[in-house]
PDB file of C-alpha atoms in Angstrom:
ATOM      1  CA  MET A   1    -238.793  88.337-158.585  1.00  0.00           C
ATOM      2  CA  ILE A   2    -236.977  91.542-157.532  1.00  0.00           C
ATOM      3  CA  ILE A   3    -238.125  91.018-154.000  1.00  0.00           C
ATOM      4  CA  VAL A   4    -236.899  87.436-154.237  1.00  0.00           C
ATOM      5  CA  ILE A   5    -233.408  88.727-155.278  1.00  0.00           C
ATOM      6  CA  LEU A   6    -233.452  91.220-152.425  1.00  0.00           C
ATOM      7  CA  LEU A   7    -234.410  88.458-149.895  1.00  0.00           C
ATOM      8  CA  MET A   8    -231.507  86.297-151.295  1.00  0.00           C
ATOM      9  CA  ALA A   9    -228.976  89.207-150.921  1.00  0.00           C
ATOM     10  CA  GLY A  10    -230.199  89.681-147.215  1.00  0.00           C
ATOM     11  CA  ALA A  11    -229.852  86.024-146.572  1.00  0.00           C
ATOM     12  CA  GLY A  12    -226.240  85.998-147.915  1.00  0.00           C
ATOM     13  CA  TYR A  13    -225.495  88.887-145.500  1.00  0.00           C
ATOM     14  CA  ILE A  14    -227.061  87.170-142.591  1.00  0.00           C
ATOM     15  CA  ALA A  15    -225.204  83.899-143.346  1.00  0.00           C
ATOM     16  CA  LYS A  16    -222.042  85.905-143.269  1.00  0.00           C
ATOM     17  CA  ALA A  17    -221.362  85.007-146.930  1.00  0.00           C
ATOM     18  CA  LEU A  18    -221.478  88.733-148.044  1.00  0.00           C
ATOM     19  CA  THR A  19    -220.719  91.972-146.431  1.00  0.00           C
ATOM     20  CA  VAL A  20    -223.183  95.005-146.726  1.00  0.00           C
ATOM     21  CA  SER A  21    -221.573  96.345-149.940  1.00  0.00           C
ATOM     22  CA  GLY A  22    -221.508  92.683-151.116  1.00  0.00           C
ATOM     23  CA  ALA A  23    -225.133  92.188-150.469  1.00  0.00           C
ATOM     24  CA  CYS A  24    -226.012  95.617-152.229  1.00  0.00           C
ATOM     25  CA  MET A  25    -223.872  94.654-155.291  1.00  0.00           C
ATOM     26  CA  SER A  26    -225.288  91.156-155.496  1.00  0.00           C
ATOM     27  CA  PHE A  27    -228.800  92.569-155.560  1.00  0.00           C
ATOM     28  CA  LEU A  28    -227.859  94.964-158.236  1.00  0.00           C
ATOM     29  CA  VAL A  29    -225.988  92.349-160.451  1.00  0.00           C
ATOM     30  CA  GLY A  30    -228.946  89.723-159.692  1.00  0.00           C
ATOM     31  CA  ALA A  31    -231.447  92.231-160.739  1.00  0.00           C
ATOM     32  CA  SER A  32    -229.536  93.245-163.872  1.00  0.00           C
ATOM     33  CA  VAL A  33    -228.985  89.657-164.971  1.00  0.00           C
ATOM     34  CA  TYR A  34    -232.654  88.786-164.412  1.00  0.00           C
ATOM     35  CA  ILE A  35    -233.920  91.768-166.503  1.00  0.00           C
ATOM     36  CA  GLY A  36    -231.314  91.301-169.228  1.00  0.00           C
ATOM     37  CA  PHE A  37    -231.177  87.484-169.357  1.00  0.00           C
ATOM     38  CA  SER A  38    -234.543  86.455-167.732  1.00  0.00           C
ATOM     39  CA  LEU A  39    -234.916  83.447-165.265  1.00  0.00           C
ATOM     40  CA  GLN A  40    -232.204  81.177-167.127  1.00  0.00           C
ATOM     41  CA  GLY A  41    -229.522  83.872-166.696  1.00  0.00           C
ATOM     42  CA  PHE A  42    -230.514  84.325-163.194  1.00  0.00           C
ATOM     43  CA  LEU A  43    -230.368  80.623-162.254  1.00  0.00           C
ATOM     44  CA  LEU A  44    -226.861  80.470-163.804  1.00  0.00           C
ATOM     45  CA  LEU A  45    -225.732  83.268-161.587  1.00  0.00           C
ATOM     46  CA  LEU A  46    -227.246  81.623-158.589  1.00  0.00           C
ATOM     47  CA  LEU A  47    -225.586  78.286-159.373  1.00  0.00           C
ATOM     48  CA  PHE A  48    -222.303  79.984-159.658  1.00  0.00           C
ATOM     49  CA  PHE A  49    -222.698  81.968-156.276  1.00  0.00           C
ATOM     50  CA  SER A  50    -223.812  78.818-154.574  1.00  0.00           C
ATOM     51  CA  THR A  51    -220.900  76.700-155.689  1.00  0.00           C
ATOM     52  CA  SER A  52    -218.161  79.365-155.106  1.00  0.00           C
ATOM     53  CA  THR A  53    -219.512  80.059-151.650  1.00  0.00           C
ATOM     54  CA  LEU A  54    -219.370  76.457-150.759  1.00  0.00           C
ATOM     55  CA  CYS A  55    -216.036  75.973-152.268  1.00  0.00           C
ATOM     56  CA  SER A  56    -214.613  78.858-150.415  1.00  0.00           C
ATOM     57  CA  LYS A  57    -215.998  77.561-147.085  1.00  0.00           C
ATOM     58  CA  TYR A  58    -214.854  74.045-147.731  1.00  0.00           C
ATOM     59  CA  LYS A  59    -212.243  73.247-144.927  1.00  0.00           C
ATOM     60  CA  LYS A  60    -211.762  76.831-144.026  1.00  0.00           C
ATOM     61  CA  ARG A  61    -210.810  76.137-140.573  1.00  0.00           C
ATOM     62  CA  LYS A  62    -208.069  73.598-141.758  1.00  0.00           C
ATOM     63  CA  LYS A  63    -206.683  76.276-144.175  1.00  0.00           C
ATOM     64  CA  ASN A  64    -206.765  78.936-141.495  1.00  0.00           C
ATOM     65  CA  ALA A  65    -204.652  76.642-139.205  1.00  0.00           C
ATOM     66  CA  HIS A  66    -201.844  76.595-141.706  1.00  0.00           C
TER      67      HIS A  66
END
């Protein structure tokens, strides 16, 4: 599972959703949550990251035009 978390952090960086430091921290936080709260806690964190990324990118061009 740690490898999956590492791959997901790398994918976030490649997708330009995270910086290098953000990808490193997302790996550390993801691994810590998985170790402490097992799969359920990790899935909740994944849901939060996914929805917050989508919401921040929603109509980004229109917002930047203002």
